[in-house]
Amino acid sequence: MKTFDIVVVGGGGAGLYAAMEAMKTNPKLNIAVISKIYPNRSHTSAAQGGVNAALANTAKDDTVESHIFDTIKGSDYLADQDAAEVLCRDAPGIIRELENIGTPFSRLDDGTIAQRPFGGAAQPRCCYCADKTGHTILQSLYEQCLRKGVNFYNEFYILELSHDNGRLKGIIALDIKTGKIVPFNSRSVIFATGGYAKMYWNRSSNAAGCTGDGQAVAYRAGIPLKDMEFVQFHPTGLRKSGLLVTEGARGEGGYLFNKDGERFMSKYAPNKMELGPRDLVSRSIETEIREGRGYDSHAGKYVHLDLRHLGADLIKTRLPQIRELSMYFEGVDPIEEPIPIVPTAHYSMGGIDADNDGRTIMKGVYAAGECACISVHGANRLGGNSLLEILVFGKRAGHAAAMEAQENDPSPITESELQRQHKYIRGFHHHDKHERYGIIREELGKNLADNVGIFRTKALLETGYENVVELKKRFKKVRVFDTGDIYNTNLIQVLELQNMLDLSQTVAMGALLREESRGSHTREDFPVRDDENWHKHSMFEYCDDDICVSSKAVTMGKYELQERKY
Ligand SMILES: Cc1cc2nc3c(=O)[nH]c(=O)nc-3n(C[C@H](O)[C@H](O)[C@H](O)COP(=O)(O)OP(=O)(O)OC[C@H]3O[C@@H](n4cnc5c(N)ncnc54)[C@H](O)[C@@H]3O)c2cc1C
């Protein structure tokens, strides 16, 4: 059986940067990227607004130090300060590398890369390619990986991390095209499988595949997850679909209005207005709606995002995709009318616990990108810092894996391990099973949106947690009615659902235990941040289908804890 030096699971920005960097570090390595969808369709391609770096092009007095402080303050002081520093210091170099491989950034008149203001940032430092930033970055990285000879296994779905008492052997995957179960023996594995916010179903901006598979596979293999309760709601999702309207729309000067025509952010963030951090703006919108100042419609309650005063030229050149999405999915042309919006589950701050080079507790296993919790975003991520994170830490994990791969000599994945997976999958077709995927999937999403959403209380969270436990019981009876091997999408959805159920249990449990309000986690029964008892990371380990919870200290640096005001 062939042994790879590195298997990267995930072909989004984090995975492709990791593969590119690993090849650069040692071109002789045998590297595979496995991805359940074609790499250039990964969710990174949906990123619109941009990527932060203190280049000081638009604002000449911007500094890396200011970027670090904004990130730590934005995180509500839960970020590890050494990690935030790495993120911001590496940022300008990363943008230059992207420029060198041909990413077509929008430009200022003097030819330098243009930067727009983003929420929670002291300066305009978000570099962008109109409103298609992620798409262009992903294409550039994919080209480089092909050029450097990375092996791609597209439409392969990871089932399990194979190890022998914590000694890595590789991964086991399902070939979606044929239904075959395939072993990938490997000296190292980099998880880069993206986020889990799609568990909120249609109250989410995420693509269908953002189901937290990597986190769930790592968790079940004994690798701890961290800070799972922190799920970011983005302020501006389209009312009917949850699809995203980039923060760039407010960065370019868009206003938020309630039904009384009031620019209500003046009450909540008088200095930053619409460019307050996401947690604060989302809570403000939700409060306006709850207190009866939202619009009402058959598709739900909402407020308005108004771009009309920006003019047709700006909307067409800098926000073309936003215009297109608003027209297709809401029937509204933002040049003529305001856009109906509502907060939407957007980003998972929590994930696989990893150090600044992506190392996890299992030797040879790394994590980078949205699936990892390194942790640079703490309790609340700033817009433009996630694309940055996937690039900075994708690169660092790729480099570390390339340097360390030769240290491992994995024993082969056995036939009996493959047979066990085969039997498990076949079990879903059994005739005594009667539960349906779609029903459990929808109930899970609704349960999370209703009970584990923006505003949380003990009673809601208890209900939310119990519902997940109940759904997990029902899941054992889920039947996959399609018994075929080729492109069995019903089977893939069921496997994804299992991952979301395991992860949502940690999200609800973490939210229930954390008796304070910090960043995206707002407890109405504990409205104040409680540094004495809760200035720590939550850790989750898989214990026989139950959760063992512990905590880990936050790495501090020169920034003292302060009240967060905007
Ligand atoms: C609509 C939207 C707009 C955004 N805009 C911005 C922005 O402007 N700026 C910013 O900084 N951030 C933005 N973000 C966040 C940012 O885009 C993401 O956090 C980031 O792109 C995640 O990249 P990733 O490489 O970690 O994962 P992804 O790009 O999600 O890639 C995950 C990869 O893992 C693979 N995978 C998953 N599960 C499996 C499995 N079981 N088996 C095999 N492969 C698997 C997938 O096929 C995919 O290739 C946005 C997010 C969304 C949803």
Coordinates of C-alpha atoms and ligand atoms in Angstrom, one line a residue:
M1 CA 0.0 0.0 0.0
K2 CA 1.3 3.5 -1.0
T3 CA 2.2 5.8 1.9
F4 CA 1.7 9.5 1.5
D5 CA 3.9 12.0 3.3
I6 CA 1.0 14.4 3.8
V7 CA -2.8 13.9 3.3
V8 CA -4.6 17.3 3.4
V9 CA -8.3 16.8 4.0
G10 CA -10.0 19.8 2.4
G11 CA -9.5 21.8 -0.8
G12 CA -10.5 25.2 0.5
G13 CA -8.2 28.1 1.1
A14 CA -6.6 26.5 4.1
G15 CA -6.0 23.1 2.5
L16 CA -4.6 24.5 -0.7
Y17 CA -2.3 26.9 1.0
A18 CA -1.1 24.1 3.2
A19 CA -0.5 21.8 0.1
M20 CA 1.3 24.6 -1.8
E21 CA 3.5 25.5 1.1
A22 CA 4.4 21.9 1.8
M23 CA 5.4 21.4 -1.8
K24 CA 7.5 24.5 -1.7
T25 CA 9.2 23.4 1.5
N26 CA 10.1 20.0 0.1
P27 CA 9.2 19.3 -3.6
K28 CA 10.0 15.6 -3.2
L29 CA 7.1 15.0 -0.9
N30 CA 4.1 12.9 -2.0
I31 CA 1.1 15.1 -1.1
A32 CA -2.6 14.3 -1.5
V33 CA -5.5 16.7 -1.1
I34 CA -8.8 14.9 -0.6
S35 CA -12.0 16.9 -0.9
K36 CA -15.7 15.9 -0.9
I37 CA -16.4 18.5 -3.5
Y38 CA -14.2 20.0 -6.3
P39 CA -11.7 22.2 -4.5
N40 CA -12.6 25.4 -6.3
R41 CA -16.2 25.0 -5.2
S42 CA -15.2 25.1 -1.5
H43 CA -16.9 27.6 0.7
T44 CA -13.8 29.9 0.5
S45 CA -15.0 30.7 -3.0
A46 CA -18.1 32.4 -1.4
A47 CA -16.1 34.9 0.6
Q48 CA -17.0 38.3 -0.7
G49 CA -15.7 41.2 1.4
G50 CA -11.9 40.7 1.7
V51 CA -8.9 39.9 3.7
N52 CA -7.2 42.0 6.4
A53 CA -3.6 43.1 6.4
A54 CA -2.0 46.3 7.8
L55 CA -0.5 47.4 4.4
A56 CA -1.2 51.1 5.2
N57 CA -2.2 51.8 1.5
T58 CA -5.6 53.4 2.1
A59 CA -4.8 54.7 5.6
K60 CA -1.1 55.6 5.7
D61 CA -0.9 55.5 9.5
D62 CA -2.2 51.9 9.9
T63 CA 0.1 49.5 11.8
V64 CA 0.3 45.8 12.5
E65 CA 0.1 46.7 16.2
S66 CA -3.3 48.3 15.7
H67 CA -4.5 45.2 13.8
I68 CA -3.4 43.0 16.7
F69 CA -5.2 45.1 19.2
D70 CA -8.4 45.2 17.1
T71 CA -8.3 41.4 16.8
I72 CA -7.9 40.9 20.6
K73 CA -10.5 43.5 21.5
G74 CA -12.9 42.0 18.9
S75 CA -12.4 38.6 20.4
D76 CA -13.7 39.9 23.7
Y77 CA -10.2 39.0 25.1
L78 CA -10.6 35.3 24.5
A79 CA -8.1 35.1 21.7
D80 CA -4.7 33.7 22.6
Q81 CA -2.6 36.8 22.2
D82 CA 0.5 35.1 20.8
A83 CA -1.7 33.6 18.0
A84 CA -3.3 36.9 17.2
E85 CA 0.1 38.4 16.9
V86 CA 1.3 35.7 14.4
L87 CA -1.9 36.3 12.4
C88 CA -1.4 40.0 12.0
R89 CA 2.4 40.0 11.6
D90 CA 2.3 37.4 8.9
A91 CA -0.6 39.2 7.1
P92 CA 1.3 41.7 4.8
G93 CA 3.7 38.9 3.6
I94 CA 0.7 36.7 2.8
I95 CA -0.9 39.4 0.7
R96 CA 2.3 39.9 -1.2
E97 CA 2.5 36.2 -1.9
L98 CA -1.0 36.1 -3.2
E99 CA -0.2 39.1 -5.4
N100 CA 2.8 37.3 -6.8
I101 CA 0.8 34.2 -7.8
G102 CA -1.7 36.4 -9.6
T103 CA -4.6 37.2 -7.3
P104 CA -6.3 40.2 -9.0
F105 CA -6.8 42.6 -6.1
S106 CA -8.8 45.8 -6.6
R107 CA -6.4 48.8 -6.8
L108 CA -6.1 52.4 -5.7
D109 CA -5.3 55.1 -8.3
D110 CA -1.6 54.8 -7.4
G111 CA -1.6 51.1 -8.3
T112 CA -1.3 49.8 -4.7
I113 CA -3.9 47.3 -3.3
A114 CA -7.1 49.0 -2.3
Q115 CA -8.4 48.5 1.3
R116 CA -11.9 49.1 2.6
P117 CA -13.2 49.7 6.2
F118 CA -14.5 46.6 8.0
G119 CA -16.4 46.1 11.3
G120 CA -14.4 46.5 14.5
A121 CA -11.3 47.7 12.7
A122 CA -9.6 51.1 13.6
Q123 CA -8.5 51.6 10.0
P124 CA -9.5 50.6 6.5
R125 CA -7.3 47.5 6.1
C126 CA -9.4 44.9 4.3
C127 CA -7.9 44.0 0.9
Y128 CA -10.4 42.9 -1.7
C129 CA -11.1 41.8 -5.3
A130 CA -14.5 43.6 -5.8
D131 CA -16.9 41.3 -3.8
K132 CA -15.4 38.1 -5.1
T133 CA -12.3 37.9 -2.9
G134 CA -12.4 34.3 -1.8
H135 CA -13.2 33.0 -5.3
T136 CA -10.1 34.7 -6.8
I137 CA -7.8 33.6 -4.0
L138 CA -9.0 30.0 -4.3
Q139 CA -8.4 29.9 -8.1
S140 CA -4.9 31.3 -7.7
L141 CA -4.0 28.7 -5.0
Y142 CA -5.5 25.8 -7.1
E143 CA -3.5 26.8 -10.1
Q144 CA -0.3 26.7 -8.0
C145 CA -1.1 23.3 -6.5
L146 CA -1.7 21.8 -10.0
R147 CA 1.5 23.4 -11.2
K148 CA 3.5 21.9 -8.3
G149 CA 2.2 18.4 -8.7
V150 CA -0.2 18.0 -5.7
N151 CA -2.3 14.8 -6.2
F152 CA -6.0 15.6 -6.0
Y153 CA -8.6 13.1 -4.9
N154 CA -11.9 15.0 -5.6
E155 CA -15.2 13.6 -4.4
F156 CA -13.7 11.6 -1.6
Y157 CA -15.3 11.8 1.8
I158 CA -13.3 11.3 5.0
L159 CA -14.9 8.6 7.3
E160 CA -12.3 8.1 9.9
L161 CA -8.8 9.1 11.2
S162 CA -7.0 5.8 11.5
H163 CA -4.6 5.4 14.4
D164 CA -3.2 2.8 16.7
N165 CA -3.6 3.9 20.3
G166 CA -2.9 7.5 19.2
R167 CA -0.2 6.6 16.6
L168 CA -1.3 8.0 13.3
K169 CA -1.8 5.6 10.4
G170 CA -3.7 7.8 8.0
I171 CA -7.3 8.3 7.0
I172 CA -10.1 6.1 5.6
A173 CA -12.3 7.7 2.9
L174 CA -15.3 6.9 0.8
D175 CA -15.0 7.4 -3.0
I176 CA -18.3 9.1 -3.6
K177 CA -18.1 8.3 -7.4
T178 CA -17.9 4.5 -6.8
G179 CA -18.9 3.8 -3.2
K180 CA -15.5 2.2 -2.6
I181 CA -13.8 2.5 0.8
V182 CA -10.3 3.6 0.3
P183 CA -7.3 3.7 2.8
F184 CA -4.9 6.7 2.6
N185 CA -1.8 5.6 4.7
S186 CA 0.0 8.8 5.6
R187 CA 2.9 10.1 7.7
S188 CA 0.8 13.2 8.5
V189 CA -2.7 14.5 8.1
I190 CA -3.8 18.1 7.9
F191 CA -7.5 18.8 8.6
A192 CA -8.8 21.8 6.6
T193 CA -12.4 20.9 6.3
G194 CA -14.0 24.3 7.0
G195 CA -16.7 25.3 9.5
Y196 CA -19.9 24.0 10.9
A197 CA -22.4 26.9 10.8
K198 CA -24.6 25.1 8.3
M199 CA -25.9 23.1 11.3
Y200 CA -28.3 26.1 11.6
W201 CA -29.8 25.0 8.3
N202 CA -31.6 27.8 6.4
R203 CA -30.7 30.4 9.1
S204 CA -27.1 30.2 7.8
S205 CA -24.9 31.9 5.2
N206 CA -22.8 28.8 4.8
A207 CA -22.7 26.4 1.8
A208 CA -24.4 23.0 2.1
G209 CA -21.1 21.3 2.8
C210 CA -20.1 23.3 5.9
T211 CA -21.1 20.5 8.2
G212 CA -18.0 20.2 10.4
D213 CA -16.9 16.8 9.2
G214 CA -13.3 17.2 10.0
Q215 CA -14.0 18.4 13.6
A216 CA -16.3 15.5 14.2
V217 CA -13.8 12.9 12.8
A218 CA -11.0 14.3 14.9
Y219 CA -13.2 14.5 18.0
R220 CA -14.2 10.9 17.7
A221 CA -10.5 9.9 17.3
G222 CA -9.8 11.5 20.7
I223 CA -8.5 15.0 19.6
P224 CA -10.2 17.7 21.7
L225 CA -12.4 20.5 20.4
K226 CA -12.2 24.0 21.8
D227 CA -14.7 26.9 22.3
M228 CA -17.5 25.3 20.4
E229 CA -20.2 27.5 22.0
F230 CA -19.0 30.5 20.0
V231 CA -21.0 30.6 16.7
Q232 CA -21.0 33.9 14.9
F233 CA -24.1 35.4 13.5
H234 CA -23.4 37.8 10.6
P235 CA -25.7 40.9 10.8
T236 CA -26.7 40.9 7.2
G237 CA -28.2 37.7 5.7
L238 CA -30.9 37.9 3.1
R239 CA -34.3 37.5 4.7
K240 CA -35.5 34.4 2.9
S241 CA -32.4 32.3 2.3
G242 CA -29.9 33.4 4.9
L243 CA -27.4 34.1 2.0
L244 CA -24.7 36.6 2.9
V245 CA -24.6 40.3 2.1
T246 CA -21.0 41.1 2.7
E247 CA -19.9 43.4 5.5
G248 CA -18.2 45.3 2.6
A249 CA -21.7 46.7 1.8
R250 CA -21.5 48.6 5.1
G251 CA -17.8 49.1 4.7
E252 CA -18.6 51.0 1.5
G253 CA -21.1 53.1 3.5
G254 CA -24.4 51.2 3.6
Y255 CA -26.9 52.1 6.3
L256 CA -29.2 50.0 8.5
F257 CA -32.8 51.2 9.1
N258 CA -35.7 50.0 11.2
K259 CA -39.3 50.3 10.1
D260 CA -39.5 53.8 11.7
G261 CA -36.8 55.0 9.4
E262 CA -34.3 55.2 12.2
R263 CA -30.6 54.5 11.7
F264 CA -30.8 52.5 14.9
M265 CA -27.0 51.7 15.3
S266 CA -26.7 55.2 16.8
K267 CA -28.2 53.8 20.0
Y268 CA -25.9 50.8 20.2
A269 CA -22.5 51.8 18.7
P270 CA -22.6 55.7 18.4
N271 CA -18.9 55.9 17.3
K272 CA -18.7 52.9 14.9
M273 CA -22.4 52.9 13.8
E274 CA -22.9 50.2 11.1
L275 CA -19.3 49.2 11.4
G276 CA -19.5 47.9 15.0
P277 CA -18.2 44.3 15.4
R278 CA -20.5 41.6 14.2
D279 CA -21.7 40.3 17.5
L280 CA -22.9 43.8 18.5
V281 CA -24.6 44.7 15.2
S282 CA -26.4 41.3 15.1
R283 CA -27.7 41.7 18.7
S284 CA -28.8 45.3 17.8
I285 CA -30.8 44.1 14.7
E286 CA -32.3 41.2 16.7
T287 CA -33.3 43.7 19.5
E288 CA -35.0 46.0 17.0
I289 CA -37.0 43.1 15.6
R290 CA -37.9 41.7 19.1
E291 CA -39.1 45.1 20.3
G292 CA -41.4 45.5 17.3
R293 CA -39.3 47.9 15.2
G294 CA -38.6 45.4 12.4
Y295 CA -40.7 44.9 9.2
D296 CA -43.0 41.9 9.0
S297 CA -43.6 39.6 6.1
H298 CA -44.7 36.1 5.3
A299 CA -41.0 35.2 5.0
G300 CA -40.2 36.5 8.5
K301 CA -39.2 39.7 10.3
Y302 CA -36.4 41.9 9.1
V303 CA -34.7 45.3 8.9
H304 CA -33.4 47.2 5.9
L305 CA -29.8 47.6 4.5
D306 CA -29.9 50.7 2.4
L307 CA -27.2 51.2 -0.3
R308 CA -29.1 53.5 -2.6
H309 CA -27.2 56.6 -1.6
L310 CA -23.9 55.0 -2.7
G311 CA -25.0 55.3 -6.3
A312 CA -25.3 52.9 -9.2
D313 CA -21.6 53.2 -10.3
L314 CA -20.2 52.1 -6.9
I315 CA -22.7 49.3 -6.5
K316 CA -22.0 47.9 -9.9
T317 CA -18.2 48.1 -9.6
R318 CA -17.6 47.2 -6.0
L319 CA -20.6 45.2 -5.0
P320 CA -21.8 43.4 -8.2
Q321 CA -22.4 40.1 -6.5
I322 CA -24.5 41.6 -3.7
R323 CA -26.6 43.3 -6.4
E324 CA -27.0 40.0 -8.2
L325 CA -27.9 38.0 -5.1
S326 CA -30.4 40.6 -3.9
M327 CA -32.1 40.5 -7.3
Y328 CA -32.2 36.7 -7.6
F329 CA -33.1 35.8 -4.1
E330 CA -35.1 38.8 -2.8
G331 CA -36.3 40.4 -6.1
V332 CA -34.8 43.7 -5.0
D333 CA -32.3 45.8 -7.0
P334 CA -30.2 47.6 -4.3
I335 CA -29.7 50.6 -6.7
E336 CA -33.5 51.2 -6.4
E337 CA -34.6 49.7 -3.1
P338 CA -33.3 48.7 0.3
I339 CA -32.4 45.1 0.9
P340 CA -34.4 43.1 3.5
I341 CA -31.9 41.5 5.9
V342 CA -31.7 39.5 9.1
P343 CA -28.7 38.0 11.1
T344 CA -27.6 34.6 9.8
A345 CA -25.3 31.9 11.4
H346 CA -22.0 32.5 9.6
Y347 CA -18.9 31.3 11.3
S348 CA -17.6 28.8 13.8
M349 CA -15.0 30.3 16.1
G350 CA -14.7 26.9 17.8
G351 CA -12.9 23.9 16.3
I352 CA -10.0 21.4 16.6
D353 CA -7.6 22.6 19.3
A354 CA -4.3 23.3 17.6
D355 CA -1.1 25.3 18.3
N356 CA 0.3 28.2 16.1
D357 CA 1.7 25.7 13.6
G358 CA -1.5 23.7 13.5
R359 CA -0.3 20.8 15.6
T360 CA -2.9 18.9 17.6
I361 CA -2.3 16.5 20.5
M362 CA -1.9 13.6 18.1
K363 CA 1.6 13.5 16.6
G364 CA 1.4 14.0 12.8
V365 CA -2.1 15.4 12.9
Y366 CA -2.6 19.2 12.1
A367 CA -5.6 21.4 11.7
A368 CA -5.9 24.8 9.9
G369 CA -8.6 27.1 8.7
E370 CA -12.1 27.4 10.0
C371 CA -12.1 23.8 11.3
A372 CA -9.3 24.7 13.7
C373 CA -9.4 26.7 16.9
I374 CA -5.9 28.1 17.2
S375 CA -7.4 30.6 18.7
V376 CA -7.2 33.9 17.0
H377 CA -10.9 34.9 17.0
G378 CA -11.7 34.1 20.6
A379 CA -15.4 34.8 21.3
N380 CA -16.0 36.9 18.1
R381 CA -14.2 37.0 14.8
L382 CA -13.6 40.3 12.9
G383 CA -14.7 40.4 9.3
G384 CA -11.7 39.9 7.0
N385 CA -9.7 37.9 9.6
S386 CA -10.9 34.5 8.5
L387 CA -9.6 34.5 5.0
L388 CA -6.4 35.8 6.6
E389 CA -6.5 33.0 9.2
I390 CA -6.9 30.2 6.6
L391 CA -3.9 31.5 4.6
V392 CA -1.5 32.3 7.5
F393 CA -2.2 29.1 9.4
G394 CA -2.7 26.9 6.2
K395 CA 0.8 28.0 5.3
R396 CA 2.3 27.4 8.7
A397 CA 0.6 23.9 9.0
G398 CA 1.8 23.0 5.5
H399 CA 5.4 24.0 6.4
A400 CA 5.4 22.2 9.8
A401 CA 3.9 19.0 8.3
A402 CA 6.5 19.0 5.5
M403 CA 9.4 19.5 8.0
E404 CA 8.1 16.8 10.4
A405 CA 6.5 14.2 8.1
Q406 CA 9.6 12.0 7.9
E407 CA 9.6 11.6 11.6
N408 CA 6.6 9.2 11.4
D409 CA 6.6 5.7 10.1
P410 CA 2.9 4.7 10.1
S411 CA 1.8 1.1 10.2
P412 CA -0.6 0.1 7.4
I413 CA -4.4 0.6 7.7
T414 CA -5.8 -2.9 7.9
E415 CA -8.4 -4.7 5.9
S416 CA -10.5 -5.2 9.1
E417 CA -10.7 -1.4 9.6
L418 CA -12.0 -1.1 6.0
Q419 CA -14.5 -3.9 6.6
R420 CA -15.8 -2.2 9.7
Q421 CA -16.5 1.0 7.8
H422 CA -18.2 -1.0 5.1
K423 CA -20.4 -2.8 7.6
Y424 CA -21.3 0.5 9.3
I425 CA -22.4 2.1 6.0
R426 CA -24.4 -1.0 5.0
G427 CA -26.1 -0.8 8.4
F428 CA -27.9 2.4 7.2
H429 CA -29.9 0.3 4.7
H430 CA -31.4 -2.1 7.2
H431 CA -35.1 -2.6 6.8
D432 CA -36.0 -2.1 10.5
K433 CA -34.8 1.5 10.2
H434 CA -37.6 4.1 9.5
E435 CA -36.4 7.6 10.4
R436 CA -35.9 10.0 7.6
Y437 CA -32.8 12.2 7.1
G438 CA -34.7 15.3 6.0
I439 CA -36.9 15.4 9.1
I440 CA -34.1 15.1 11.6
R441 CA -32.0 17.6 9.6
E442 CA -34.7 20.2 9.6
E443 CA -35.5 19.7 13.3
L444 CA -31.8 20.0 14.2
G445 CA -31.5 23.3 12.3
K446 CA -34.7 24.8 13.8
N447 CA -33.8 23.6 17.3
L448 CA -30.4 25.4 17.1
A449 CA -31.8 28.6 15.6
D450 CA -34.6 28.7 18.2
N451 CA -32.7 27.6 21.3
V452 CA -29.0 28.0 20.7
G453 CA -29.2 31.3 18.7
I454 CA -28.1 34.9 19.3
F455 CA -29.9 35.4 22.6
R456 CA -29.5 32.5 25.0
T457 CA -30.9 31.5 28.4
K458 CA -30.6 28.5 30.7
A459 CA -34.1 27.3 29.9
L460 CA -33.6 27.6 26.1
L461 CA -30.2 25.9 26.2
E462 CA -31.5 23.0 28.3
T463 CA -34.3 22.5 25.7
G464 CA -31.8 22.9 22.9
Y465 CA -29.4 20.3 24.5
E466 CA -32.1 17.8 25.3
N467 CA -33.5 18.1 21.7
V468 CA -30.0 17.3 20.3
V469 CA -29.7 14.2 22.5
E470 CA -33.2 13.0 21.4
L471 CA -32.3 13.6 17.8
K472 CA -29.1 11.6 18.2
K473 CA -31.2 8.7 19.5
R474 CA -33.5 9.0 16.5
F475 CA -30.5 9.2 14.2
K476 CA -29.7 5.6 15.1
K477 CA -32.9 4.6 13.2
V478 CA -32.2 6.7 10.1
R479 CA -32.4 4.7 6.9
V480 CA -30.6 5.4 3.7
F481 CA -33.2 4.5 1.1
D482 CA -30.8 4.7 -1.9
T483 CA -28.9 1.4 -1.8
G484 CA -26.7 2.2 -4.7
D485 CA -22.9 2.7 -4.6
I486 CA -22.5 5.4 -7.3
Y487 CA -22.9 9.0 -6.1
N488 CA -25.1 8.0 -3.2
T489 CA -25.8 11.6 -2.0
N490 CA -28.4 10.4 0.5
L491 CA -25.6 8.4 2.3
I492 CA -23.3 11.5 2.3
Q493 CA -26.0 13.7 3.8
V494 CA -26.7 11.1 6.5
L495 CA -23.0 10.9 7.4
E496 CA -22.8 14.7 7.5
L497 CA -25.9 14.8 9.7
Q498 CA -24.2 12.5 12.2
N499 CA -21.2 14.9 12.3
M500 CA -23.5 17.9 12.9
L501 CA -25.3 16.0 15.7
D502 CA -22.1 15.2 17.5
L503 CA -20.9 18.8 17.1
S504 CA -24.1 20.5 18.0
Q505 CA -24.2 18.6 21.3
T506 CA -20.8 20.3 22.2
V507 CA -22.2 23.7 21.0
A508 CA -25.3 23.4 23.2
M509 CA -23.4 22.0 26.2
G510 CA -20.7 24.7 26.0
A511 CA -23.3 27.4 25.8
L512 CA -25.2 26.0 28.7
L513 CA -22.2 25.7 30.9
R514 CA -20.7 29.2 30.1
E515 CA -22.6 31.4 32.6
E516 CA -21.5 34.8 31.2
S517 CA -21.9 36.9 28.1
R518 CA -18.8 37.2 25.9
G519 CA -18.6 38.1 22.2
S520 CA -21.1 36.0 20.2
H521 CA -22.3 34.2 23.3
T522 CA -25.0 36.3 24.9
R523 CA -26.7 34.9 28.0
E524 CA -29.7 37.0 28.9
D525 CA -29.6 35.4 32.4
F526 CA -25.9 36.3 32.7
P527 CA -25.6 39.5 30.8
V528 CA -22.1 40.5 32.0
R529 CA -18.7 39.2 31.0
D530 CA -17.3 37.3 34.0
D531 CA -13.5 37.3 33.7
E532 CA -13.0 35.9 37.2
N533 CA -14.8 32.6 36.4
W534 CA -14.9 32.4 32.6
H535 CA -11.8 34.0 31.1
K536 CA -10.8 30.5 29.8
H537 CA -11.3 28.3 26.8
S538 CA -13.8 25.5 26.9
M539 CA -12.5 22.0 26.0
F540 CA -14.6 19.1 24.8
E541 CA -13.4 15.5 24.6
Y542 CA -15.4 12.5 23.2
C543 CA -16.0 10.0 26.0
D544 CA -18.0 7.0 24.8
D545 CA -20.6 9.1 22.9
D546 CA -20.8 11.5 25.9
I547 CA -18.8 14.7 26.3
C548 CA -16.0 15.3 28.9
V549 CA -15.7 19.0 29.4
S550 CA -12.6 20.8 30.8
S551 CA -11.0 24.2 30.4
K552 CA -7.7 25.7 29.2
A553 CA -6.1 29.0 30.1
V554 CA -6.1 31.9 27.6
T555 CA -2.6 33.0 26.6
M556 CA -2.2 36.6 27.6
G557 CA 0.3 39.1 26.3
K558 CA 0.7 42.8 26.7
Y559 CA -3.0 43.7 26.4
E560 CA -4.8 43.7 29.7
L561 CA -8.5 42.8 30.0
Q562 CA -10.7 45.9 29.5
E563 CA -14.4 46.6 28.9
R564 CA -15.2 46.4 25.2
K565 CA -16.8 49.6 23.9
Y566 CA -17.4 50.9 20.3
Ligands
LIG1 C1 -20.7 33.6 2.4 C2 -19.5 33.8 3.2 C3 -18.7 34.9 3.0 C4 -17.5 35.0 3.7 N1 -16.8 36.2 3.5 C5 -15.6 36.3 4.1 C6 -14.8 37.5 3.9 O1 -15.1 38.3 3.1 N2 -13.6 37.6 4.6 C7 -13.2 36.6 5.4 O2 -12.1 36.8 6.0 N3 -13.9 35.5 5.7 C8 -15.1 35.4 5.0 N4 -15.9 34.2 5.2 C9 -15.3 33.2 6.1 C10 -14.3 32.4 5.2 O3 -14.6 32.4 3.9 C11 -14.2 30.9 5.7 O4 -14.0 30.9 7.1 C12 -13.0 30.2 5.0 O5 -13.1 30.4 3.6 C13 -12.9 28.8 5.3 O6 -11.9 28.2 4.6 P1 -11.4 26.7 4.8 O7 -10.3 26.5 3.8 O8 -11.1 26.6 6.3 O9 -12.7 25.8 4.5 P2 -13.6 25.7 3.2 O10 -13.3 26.7 2.2 O11 -15.0 25.6 3.7 O12 -13.2 24.3 2.6 C14 -13.4 23.1 3.2 C15 -12.9 22.0 2.4 O13 -13.0 20.8 3.1 C16 -13.6 19.7 2.3 N5 -14.3 18.8 3.1 C17 -15.2 19.1 4.1 N6 -15.7 17.9 4.6 C18 -15.0 16.9 4.0 C19 -15.1 15.5 4.1 N7 -15.9 14.9 4.9 N8 -14.3 14.8 3.4 C20 -13.4 15.4 2.5 N9 -13.4 16.7 2.3 C21 -14.2 17.5 3.1 C22 -14.5 20.5 1.3 O14 -14.7 19.7 0.1 C23 -13.7 21.8 1.1 O15 -12.8 21.6 0.0 C24 -17.1 34.1 4.6 C25 -17.8 32.9 4.8 C26 -19.0 32.8 4.1 C27 -19.8 31.6 4.4

